[in-house]
Coordinates of C-alpha atoms and ligand atoms in Angstrom, one line a residue:
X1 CA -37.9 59.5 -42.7
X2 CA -37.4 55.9 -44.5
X3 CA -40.7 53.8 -45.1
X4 CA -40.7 50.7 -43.5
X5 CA -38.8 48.1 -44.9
X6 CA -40.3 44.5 -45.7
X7 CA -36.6 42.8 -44.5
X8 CA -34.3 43.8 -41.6
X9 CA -31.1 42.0 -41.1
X10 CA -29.7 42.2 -37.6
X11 CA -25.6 41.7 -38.5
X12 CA -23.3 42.8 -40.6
X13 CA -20.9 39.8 -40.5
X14 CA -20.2 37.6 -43.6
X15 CA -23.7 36.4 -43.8
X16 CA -25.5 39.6 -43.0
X17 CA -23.5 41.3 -45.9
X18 CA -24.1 38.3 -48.1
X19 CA -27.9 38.6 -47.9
X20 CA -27.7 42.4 -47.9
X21 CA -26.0 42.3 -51.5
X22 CA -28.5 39.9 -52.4
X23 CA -31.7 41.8 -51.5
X24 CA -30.4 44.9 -52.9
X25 CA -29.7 43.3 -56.7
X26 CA -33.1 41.8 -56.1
X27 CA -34.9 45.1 -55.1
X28 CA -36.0 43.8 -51.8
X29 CA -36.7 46.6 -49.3
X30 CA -34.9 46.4 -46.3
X31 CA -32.2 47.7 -43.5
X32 CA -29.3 46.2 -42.2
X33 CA -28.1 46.8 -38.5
X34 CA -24.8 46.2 -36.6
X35 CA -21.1 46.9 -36.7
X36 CA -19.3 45.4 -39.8
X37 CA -17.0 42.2 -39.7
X38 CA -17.2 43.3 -35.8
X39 CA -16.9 39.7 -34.6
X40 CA -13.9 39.1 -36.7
X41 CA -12.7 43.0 -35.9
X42 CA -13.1 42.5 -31.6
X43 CA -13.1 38.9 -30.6
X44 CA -9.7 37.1 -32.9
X45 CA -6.7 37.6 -32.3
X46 CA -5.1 40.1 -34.0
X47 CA -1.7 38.7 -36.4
X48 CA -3.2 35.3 -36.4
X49 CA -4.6 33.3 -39.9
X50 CA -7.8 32.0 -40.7
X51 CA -8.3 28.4 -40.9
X52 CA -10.4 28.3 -44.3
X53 CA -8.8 28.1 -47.5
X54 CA -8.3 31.3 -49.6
X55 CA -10.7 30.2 -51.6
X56 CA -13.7 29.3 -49.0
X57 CA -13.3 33.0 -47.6
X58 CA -15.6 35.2 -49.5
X59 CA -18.4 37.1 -49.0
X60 CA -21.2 37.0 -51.4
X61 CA -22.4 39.1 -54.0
X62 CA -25.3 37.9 -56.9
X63 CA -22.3 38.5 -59.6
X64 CA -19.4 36.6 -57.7
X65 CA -16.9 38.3 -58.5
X66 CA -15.8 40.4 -55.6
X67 CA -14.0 37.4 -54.2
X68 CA -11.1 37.2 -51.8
X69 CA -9.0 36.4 -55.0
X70 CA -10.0 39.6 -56.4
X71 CA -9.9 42.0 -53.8
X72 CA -6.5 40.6 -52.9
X73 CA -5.3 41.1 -56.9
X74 CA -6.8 44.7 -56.5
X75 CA -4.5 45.7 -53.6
X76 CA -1.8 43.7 -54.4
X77 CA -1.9 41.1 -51.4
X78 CA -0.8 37.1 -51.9
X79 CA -3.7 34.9 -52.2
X80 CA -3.7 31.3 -53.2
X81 CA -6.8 29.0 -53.4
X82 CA -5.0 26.7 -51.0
X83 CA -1.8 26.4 -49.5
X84 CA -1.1 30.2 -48.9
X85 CA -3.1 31.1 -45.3
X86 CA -5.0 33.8 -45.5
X87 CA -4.0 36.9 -42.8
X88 CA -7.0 37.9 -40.2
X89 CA -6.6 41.5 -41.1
X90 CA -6.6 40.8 -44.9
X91 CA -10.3 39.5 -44.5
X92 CA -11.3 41.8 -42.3
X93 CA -10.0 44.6 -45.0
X94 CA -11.6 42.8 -47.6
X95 CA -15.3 42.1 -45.4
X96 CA -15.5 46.0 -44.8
X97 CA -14.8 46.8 -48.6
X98 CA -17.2 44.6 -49.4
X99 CA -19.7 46.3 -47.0
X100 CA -18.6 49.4 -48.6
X101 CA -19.3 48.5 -52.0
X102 CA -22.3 46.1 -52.0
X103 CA -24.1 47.7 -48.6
X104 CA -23.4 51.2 -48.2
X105 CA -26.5 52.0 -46.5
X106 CA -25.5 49.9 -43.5
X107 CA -27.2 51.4 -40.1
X108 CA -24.4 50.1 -37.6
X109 CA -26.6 51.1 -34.5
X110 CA -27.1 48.1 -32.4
X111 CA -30.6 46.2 -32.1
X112 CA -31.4 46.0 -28.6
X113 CA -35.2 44.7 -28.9
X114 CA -37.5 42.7 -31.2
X115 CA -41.4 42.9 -30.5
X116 CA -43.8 41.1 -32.4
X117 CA -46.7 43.2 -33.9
X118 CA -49.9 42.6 -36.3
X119 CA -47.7 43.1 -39.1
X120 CA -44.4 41.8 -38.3
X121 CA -41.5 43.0 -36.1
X122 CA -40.8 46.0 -34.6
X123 CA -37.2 46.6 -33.8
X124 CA -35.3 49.2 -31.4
X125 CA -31.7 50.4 -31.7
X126 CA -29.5 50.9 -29.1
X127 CA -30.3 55.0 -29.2
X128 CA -34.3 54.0 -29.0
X129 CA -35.2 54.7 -32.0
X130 CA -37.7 52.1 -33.2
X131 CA -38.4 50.5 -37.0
X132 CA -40.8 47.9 -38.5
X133 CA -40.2 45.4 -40.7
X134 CA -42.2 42.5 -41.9
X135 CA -39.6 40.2 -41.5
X136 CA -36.8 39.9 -39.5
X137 CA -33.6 37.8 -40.4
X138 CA -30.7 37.5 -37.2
X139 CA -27.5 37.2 -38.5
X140 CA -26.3 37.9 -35.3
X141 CA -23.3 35.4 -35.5
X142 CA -20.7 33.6 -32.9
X143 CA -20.4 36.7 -30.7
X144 CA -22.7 36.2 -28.1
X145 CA -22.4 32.2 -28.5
X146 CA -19.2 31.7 -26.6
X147 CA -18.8 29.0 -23.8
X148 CA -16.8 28.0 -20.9
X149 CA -16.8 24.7 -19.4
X150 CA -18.9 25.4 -15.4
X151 CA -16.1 24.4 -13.9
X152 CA -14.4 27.8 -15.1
X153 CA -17.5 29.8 -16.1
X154 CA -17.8 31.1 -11.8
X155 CA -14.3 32.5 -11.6
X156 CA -13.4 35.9 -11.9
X157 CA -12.6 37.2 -15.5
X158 CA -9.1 38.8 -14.0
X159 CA -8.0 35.3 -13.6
X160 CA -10.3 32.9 -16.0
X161 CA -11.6 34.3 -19.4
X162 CA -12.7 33.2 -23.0
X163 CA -10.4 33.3 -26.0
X164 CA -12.7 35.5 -27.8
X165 CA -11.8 38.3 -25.3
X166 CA -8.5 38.6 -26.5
X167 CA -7.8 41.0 -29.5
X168 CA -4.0 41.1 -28.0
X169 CA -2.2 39.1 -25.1
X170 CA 1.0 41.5 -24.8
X171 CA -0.5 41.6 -21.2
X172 CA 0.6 38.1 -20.0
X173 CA 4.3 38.5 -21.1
X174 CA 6.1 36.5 -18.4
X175 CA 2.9 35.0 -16.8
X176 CA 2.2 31.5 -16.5
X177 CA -0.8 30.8 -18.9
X178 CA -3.1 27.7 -19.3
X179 CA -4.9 27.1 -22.3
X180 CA -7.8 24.7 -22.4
X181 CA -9.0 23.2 -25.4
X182 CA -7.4 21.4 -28.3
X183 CA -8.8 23.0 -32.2
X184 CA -7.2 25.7 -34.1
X185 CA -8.0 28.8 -31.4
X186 CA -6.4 26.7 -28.7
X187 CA -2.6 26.8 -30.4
X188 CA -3.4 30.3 -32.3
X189 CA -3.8 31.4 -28.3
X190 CA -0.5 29.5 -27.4
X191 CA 1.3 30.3 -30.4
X192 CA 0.5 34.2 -29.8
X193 CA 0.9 33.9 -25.9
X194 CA 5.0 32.2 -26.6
X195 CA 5.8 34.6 -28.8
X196 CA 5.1 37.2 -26.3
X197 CA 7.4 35.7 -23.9
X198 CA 4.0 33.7 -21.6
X199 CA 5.0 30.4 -20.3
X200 CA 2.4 28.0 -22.0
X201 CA 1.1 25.0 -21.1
X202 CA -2.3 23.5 -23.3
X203 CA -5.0 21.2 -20.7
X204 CA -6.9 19.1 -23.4
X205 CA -8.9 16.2 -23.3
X206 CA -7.9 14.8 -26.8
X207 CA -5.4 12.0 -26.7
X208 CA -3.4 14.0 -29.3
X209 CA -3.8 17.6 -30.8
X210 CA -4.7 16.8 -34.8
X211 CA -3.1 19.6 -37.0
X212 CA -4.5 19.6 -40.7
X213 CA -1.8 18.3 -43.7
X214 CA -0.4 21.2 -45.4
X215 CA -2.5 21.1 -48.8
X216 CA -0.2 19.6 -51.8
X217 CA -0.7 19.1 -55.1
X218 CA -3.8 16.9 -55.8
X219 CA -3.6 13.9 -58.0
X220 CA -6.7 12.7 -60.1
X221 CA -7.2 9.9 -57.3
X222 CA -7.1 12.0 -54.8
X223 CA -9.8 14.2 -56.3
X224 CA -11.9 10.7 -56.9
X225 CA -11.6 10.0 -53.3
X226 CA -11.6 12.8 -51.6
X227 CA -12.5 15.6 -53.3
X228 CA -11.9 19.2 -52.1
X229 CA -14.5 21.2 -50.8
X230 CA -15.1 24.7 -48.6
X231 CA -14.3 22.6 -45.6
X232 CA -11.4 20.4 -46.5
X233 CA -11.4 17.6 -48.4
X234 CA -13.3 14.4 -48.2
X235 CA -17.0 13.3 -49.8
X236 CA -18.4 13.9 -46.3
X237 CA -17.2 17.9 -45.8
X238 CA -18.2 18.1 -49.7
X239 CA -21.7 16.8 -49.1
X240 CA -22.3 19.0 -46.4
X241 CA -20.9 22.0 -48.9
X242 CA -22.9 20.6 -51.6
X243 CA -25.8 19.4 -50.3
X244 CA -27.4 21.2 -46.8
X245 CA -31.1 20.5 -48.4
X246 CA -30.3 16.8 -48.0
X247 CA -28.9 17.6 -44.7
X248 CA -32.1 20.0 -43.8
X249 CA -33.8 16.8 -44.9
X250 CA -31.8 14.0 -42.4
X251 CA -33.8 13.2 -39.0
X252 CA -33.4 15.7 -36.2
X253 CA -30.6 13.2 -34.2
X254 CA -28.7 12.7 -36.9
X255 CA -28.2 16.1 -37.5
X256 CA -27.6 17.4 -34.0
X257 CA -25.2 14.6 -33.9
X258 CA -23.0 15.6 -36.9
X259 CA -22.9 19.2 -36.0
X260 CA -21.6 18.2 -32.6
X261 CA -19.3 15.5 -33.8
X262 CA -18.0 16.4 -37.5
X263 CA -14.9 18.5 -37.5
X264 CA -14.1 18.3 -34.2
X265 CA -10.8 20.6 -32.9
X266 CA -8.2 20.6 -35.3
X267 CA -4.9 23.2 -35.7
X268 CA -3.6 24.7 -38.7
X269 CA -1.0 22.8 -40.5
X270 CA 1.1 26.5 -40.6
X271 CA 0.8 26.8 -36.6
X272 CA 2.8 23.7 -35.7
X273 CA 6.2 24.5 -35.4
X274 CA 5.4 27.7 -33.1
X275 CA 4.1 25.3 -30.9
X276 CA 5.4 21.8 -31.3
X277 CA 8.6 21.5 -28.1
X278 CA 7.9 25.3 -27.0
X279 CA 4.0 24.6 -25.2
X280 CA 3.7 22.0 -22.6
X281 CA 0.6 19.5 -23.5
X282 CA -1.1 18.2 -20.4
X283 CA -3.6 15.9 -23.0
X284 CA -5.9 13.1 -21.9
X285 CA -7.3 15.8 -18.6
X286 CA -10.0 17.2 -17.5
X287 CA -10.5 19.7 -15.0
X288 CA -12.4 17.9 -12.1
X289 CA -12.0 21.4 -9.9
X290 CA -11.0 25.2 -10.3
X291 CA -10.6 27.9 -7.5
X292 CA -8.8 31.0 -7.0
X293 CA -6.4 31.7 -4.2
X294 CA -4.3 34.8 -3.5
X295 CA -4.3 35.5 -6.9
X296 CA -3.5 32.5 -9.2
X297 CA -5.8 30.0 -10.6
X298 CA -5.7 26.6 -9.2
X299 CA -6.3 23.7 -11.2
X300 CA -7.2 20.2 -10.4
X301 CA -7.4 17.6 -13.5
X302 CA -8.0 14.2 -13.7
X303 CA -5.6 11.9 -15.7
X304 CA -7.1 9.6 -18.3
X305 CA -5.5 6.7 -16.0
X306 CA -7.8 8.4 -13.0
X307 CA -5.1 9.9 -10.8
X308 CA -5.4 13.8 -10.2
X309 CA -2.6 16.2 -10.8
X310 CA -2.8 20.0 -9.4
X311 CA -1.4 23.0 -11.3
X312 CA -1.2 26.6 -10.9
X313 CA -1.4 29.3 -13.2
X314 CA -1.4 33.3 -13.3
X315 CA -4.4 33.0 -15.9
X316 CA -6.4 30.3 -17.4
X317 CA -7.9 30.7 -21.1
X318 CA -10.7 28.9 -22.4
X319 CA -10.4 27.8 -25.9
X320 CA -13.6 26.3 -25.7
X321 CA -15.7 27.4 -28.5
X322 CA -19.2 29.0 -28.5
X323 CA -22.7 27.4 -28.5
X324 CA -25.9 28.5 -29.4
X325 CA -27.7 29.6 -26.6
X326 CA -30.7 32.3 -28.0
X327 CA -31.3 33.4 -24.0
X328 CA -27.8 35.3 -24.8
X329 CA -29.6 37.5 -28.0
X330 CA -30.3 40.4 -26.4
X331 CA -32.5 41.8 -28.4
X332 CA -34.7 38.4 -28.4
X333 CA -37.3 38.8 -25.2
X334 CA -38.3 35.6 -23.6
X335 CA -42.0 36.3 -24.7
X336 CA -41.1 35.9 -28.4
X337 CA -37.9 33.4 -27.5
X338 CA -40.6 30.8 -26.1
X339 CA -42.5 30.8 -29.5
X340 CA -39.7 29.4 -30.9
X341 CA -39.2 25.6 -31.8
X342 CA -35.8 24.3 -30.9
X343 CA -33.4 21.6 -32.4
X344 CA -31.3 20.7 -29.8
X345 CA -30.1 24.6 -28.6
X346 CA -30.8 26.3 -31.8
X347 CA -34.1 27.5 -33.7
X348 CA -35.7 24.8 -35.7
X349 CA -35.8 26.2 -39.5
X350 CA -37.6 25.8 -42.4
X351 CA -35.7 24.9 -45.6
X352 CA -36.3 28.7 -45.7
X353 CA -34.8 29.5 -43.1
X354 CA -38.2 30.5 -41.2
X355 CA -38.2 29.4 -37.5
X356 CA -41.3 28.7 -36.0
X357 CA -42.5 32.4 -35.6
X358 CA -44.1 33.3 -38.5
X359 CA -41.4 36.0 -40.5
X360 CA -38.6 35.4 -38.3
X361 CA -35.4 33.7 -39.6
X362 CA -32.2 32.8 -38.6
X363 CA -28.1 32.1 -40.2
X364 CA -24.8 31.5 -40.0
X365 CA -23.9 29.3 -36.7
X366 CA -28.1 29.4 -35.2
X367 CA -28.6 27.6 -38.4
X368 CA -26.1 24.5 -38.3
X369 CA -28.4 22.1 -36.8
X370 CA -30.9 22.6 -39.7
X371 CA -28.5 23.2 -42.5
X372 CA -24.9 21.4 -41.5
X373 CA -21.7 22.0 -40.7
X374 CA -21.7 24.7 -43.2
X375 CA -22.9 27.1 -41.3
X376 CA -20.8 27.0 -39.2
X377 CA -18.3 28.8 -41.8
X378 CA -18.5 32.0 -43.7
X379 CA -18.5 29.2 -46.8
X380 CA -22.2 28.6 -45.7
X381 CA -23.2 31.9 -46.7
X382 CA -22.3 31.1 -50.5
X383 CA -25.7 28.6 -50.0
X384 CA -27.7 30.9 -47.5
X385 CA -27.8 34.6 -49.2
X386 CA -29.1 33.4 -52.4
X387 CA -31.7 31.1 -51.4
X388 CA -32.9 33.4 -48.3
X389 CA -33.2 36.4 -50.6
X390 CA -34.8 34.3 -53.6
X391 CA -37.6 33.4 -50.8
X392 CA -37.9 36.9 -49.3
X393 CA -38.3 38.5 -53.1
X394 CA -41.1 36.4 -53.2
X395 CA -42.8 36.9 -49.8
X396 CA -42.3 40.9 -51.0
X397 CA -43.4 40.3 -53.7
X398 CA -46.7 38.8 -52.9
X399 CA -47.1 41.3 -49.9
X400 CA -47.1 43.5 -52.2
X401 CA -49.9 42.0 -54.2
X402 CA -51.9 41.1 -51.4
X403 CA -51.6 44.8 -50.6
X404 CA -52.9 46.2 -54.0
X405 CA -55.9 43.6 -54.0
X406 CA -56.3 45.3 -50.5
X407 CA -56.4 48.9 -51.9
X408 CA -58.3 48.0 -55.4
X409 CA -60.6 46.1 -53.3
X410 CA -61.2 49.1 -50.9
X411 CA -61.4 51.3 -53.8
X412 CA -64.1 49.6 -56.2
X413 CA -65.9 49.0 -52.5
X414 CA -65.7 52.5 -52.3
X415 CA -66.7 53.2 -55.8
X416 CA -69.6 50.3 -55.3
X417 CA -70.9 52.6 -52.4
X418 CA -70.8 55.9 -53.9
X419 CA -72.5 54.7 -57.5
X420 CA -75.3 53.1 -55.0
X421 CA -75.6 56.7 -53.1
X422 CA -75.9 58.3 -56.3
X423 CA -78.2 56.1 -57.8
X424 CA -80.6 56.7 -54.9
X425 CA -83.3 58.7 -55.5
X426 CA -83.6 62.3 -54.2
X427 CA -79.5 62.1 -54.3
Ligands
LIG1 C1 -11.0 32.2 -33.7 C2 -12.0 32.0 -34.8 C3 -11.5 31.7 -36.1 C4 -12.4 31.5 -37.1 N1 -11.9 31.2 -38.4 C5 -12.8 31.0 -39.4 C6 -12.3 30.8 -40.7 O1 -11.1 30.8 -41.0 N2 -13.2 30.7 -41.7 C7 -14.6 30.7 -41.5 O2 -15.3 30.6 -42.4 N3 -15.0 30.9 -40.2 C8 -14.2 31.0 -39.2 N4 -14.7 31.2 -37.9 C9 -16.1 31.2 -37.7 C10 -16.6 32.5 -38.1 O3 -16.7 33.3 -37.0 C11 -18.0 32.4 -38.7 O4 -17.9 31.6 -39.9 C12 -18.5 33.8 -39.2 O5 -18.2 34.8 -38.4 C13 -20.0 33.7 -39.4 O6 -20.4 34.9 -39.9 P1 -21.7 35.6 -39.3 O7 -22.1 36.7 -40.2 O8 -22.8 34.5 -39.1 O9 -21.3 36.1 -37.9 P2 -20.3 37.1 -37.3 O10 -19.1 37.3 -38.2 O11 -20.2 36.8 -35.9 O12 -21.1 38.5 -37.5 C14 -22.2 38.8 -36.7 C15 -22.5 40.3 -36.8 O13 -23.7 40.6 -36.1 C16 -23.6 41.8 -35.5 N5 -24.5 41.8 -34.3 C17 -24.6 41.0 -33.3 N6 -25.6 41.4 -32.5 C18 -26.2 42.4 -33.0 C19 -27.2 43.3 -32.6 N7 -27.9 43.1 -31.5 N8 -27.5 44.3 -33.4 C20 -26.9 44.6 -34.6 N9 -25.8 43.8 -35.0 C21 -25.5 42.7 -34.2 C22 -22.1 41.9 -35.0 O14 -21.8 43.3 -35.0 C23 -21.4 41.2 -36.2 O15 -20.9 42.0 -37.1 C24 -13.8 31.4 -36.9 C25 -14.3 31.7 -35.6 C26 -13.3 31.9 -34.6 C27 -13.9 32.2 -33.2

């Protein structure tokens, strides 16, 4: 049996694996739990591109250099900084051989429960098995964040569902399909949904859908006024790349604000034309009612002049995008869930990523509203791994101290105690 670990990691997406490789080259003891790249293996669609650049789609290793760039010279794949989209499955290839080489001892049981103890955390995998740790960190990811609008959320999933529960949509060749929402899963779903012969049309409320400029060469001006960054170009995405400490350090508003606000929905510039005069675009609506009749999905929207329109479709999708919720974690009981200080819907961290139980941490998307936008991308974990794993060394560390003062201590008392027996007299 393995001894208790001072870290577990619940995830094995891009930030669990970051951290993972980080505590190992630090000599941290730990375990990391869950299925890896799942999200990105169950809930994309399958022959679709990511939107980051080739070169903000790593994972993260202390030596950086098992990049995307090198894993794609190493099988012989294209890969470009920018300019050259990056295939789903290439990163999904290149995640698990990362997990491969960096975290081979992965445990991809699920976590189904988190109890606080004395000493830390005791957690319980999906077969019941049970482990300790002094310290948890959930990297638990988008999986179980994603949202409908209430107005869809009460209809049956044969007729309503999420984009994220769509690996393939073969199955709605010929069907009339609505897509709601306007950013870059929106037109992957219509884009995926045409080419299997669906009849598309896209409900958003945007006044236009904004797809990104295909990245060109960069002048010397350009890089003085907008310089390029994990998320795009422009001083703001490269302050919140550069700099999430001075965002950690920004009133709570502010931030919540920015998270909601800053890089709204937005397409890929290589999605257009598989869209552009083959979808319908019903833009400036909102969907004021939705019902289910004999089969087909009703639709009422409002106009952005106020008039309603009704529609009807085989099978509405939401493209609506995922929120942090932590009542959908599981593993996270209400008892421990209530300790937990909020900003806005997510945990309130430290700049160590500690929430307000003592030993319990949180990444990747439950982190955005303390770190930025950043987090919101696998880019954030090139910031997150190091630092997290830099902090938990120490707290190791010093547990580990503490522990030997402990046993010393216990020892010379015991010593103490024995020399005083002895020294008595008649002894
Ligand atoms: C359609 C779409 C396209 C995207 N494109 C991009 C992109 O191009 N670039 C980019 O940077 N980001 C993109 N994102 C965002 C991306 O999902 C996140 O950046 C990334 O997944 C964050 O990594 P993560 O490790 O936090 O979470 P995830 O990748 O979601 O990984 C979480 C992991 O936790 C595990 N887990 C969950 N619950 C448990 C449990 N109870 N026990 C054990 N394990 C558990 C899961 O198995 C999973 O492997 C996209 C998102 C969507 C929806």
């Amino acid at each position: 049996m393995l001894p208790d670990p001072d870290v577990a990691i619940i995830g094995a997406g891009p930030y669990g694996l970051s951290l993972a490789a980080h505590l190992e080259a630090r000599n941290v003891s730990f375990r990391i739990f869950g299925t890896p790249m799942q999200t990105w293996r169950t809930a994309m669609l399958q022959g679709t591109h990511l939107k980051s650049d080739g070169f903000a789609s790593s994972l993260y290793e202390p030596s950086g250099t098992f990049t995307l760039r090198s894993y794609c010279n190493e099988v012989g794949v294209p890969f470009a900084d920018t300019g050259v989209p990056v295939p789903l499955e290439t990163f999904i290839a290149y995640g698990l051989a990362f997990q491969e080489r960096y975290v081979p001892r992965l445990d991809q049981r699920d976590i189904v429960d988190l109890t606080q103890t004395q000493t830390g955390f005791t957690l319980r995998a999906e077969d019941g098995a049970s482990f300790n740790a002094r310290r948890v960190v959930v990297a638990a990811g988008i999986g179980r964040f994603h949202y409908l609008p209430p107005v869809l959320a009460a209809l049956p999933p044969a007729q309503v569902s999420h984009s994220a529960a769509h690996r393939t949509v073969d199955r709605f060749a010929g069907q009339d399909v609505v897509v709601v929402g306007a950013g870059a899963s929106a037109i992957d779903m219509a884009m995926e949904l045409l080419r299997v012969g669906a009849r598309v049309r896209v409900v958003a409320r945007r006044r236009a859908i904004q797809f990104h400029d295909k990245p060109g060469p960069r002048s010397i001006w350009d890089s003085l006024t907008a310089p390029m960054s994990g998320l795009g170009p422009g001083w703001k995405s490269r302050l919140c790349t550069d700099a999430p400490l001075l965002f950690h350090a920004m009133p709570e508003r502010f931030r919540i604000d920015v998270v909601r606000r800053y890089l709204g929905p937005a397409a890929c510039w290589f999605t257009r034309d598989a869209v552009e005069g083959r979808a319908a675009f019903m833009l400036e609506r909102q969907i004021a009612h939705a019902a289910v009749q004999e089969g087909r999905v009703h639709l009422t929207l409002t106009c952005a002049d106020g008039t309603a329109e009704d529609i009807t479709a085989d099978h509405v999708i939401g493209a609506t995008g995922y929120r942090v919720d932590l009542a959908r974690l599981p593993f996270l009981p209400a008892s421990l869930r209530d300790q937990i200080r909020l900003c806005g819907t997510s945990p309130a961290l430290s700049t160590k990523f500690e929430s307000s139980v003592h030993g319990l941490y949180f990444v990747g998307i439950a982190a955005a509203n303390s770190f930025g936008p950043v987090s919101r991308f696998a880019y954030g974990a090139r910031f997150t791994a190091p630092r997290l794993a830099a902090h938990l060394r120490r707290c190791s560390v010093s547990a580990r101290v503490v522990q030997q003062e402990k046993d010393q201590g216990s020892s010379s008392f015991l010593k103490r105690r024995t020399k005083k027996l002895l020294s008595f007299p008649g002894v």
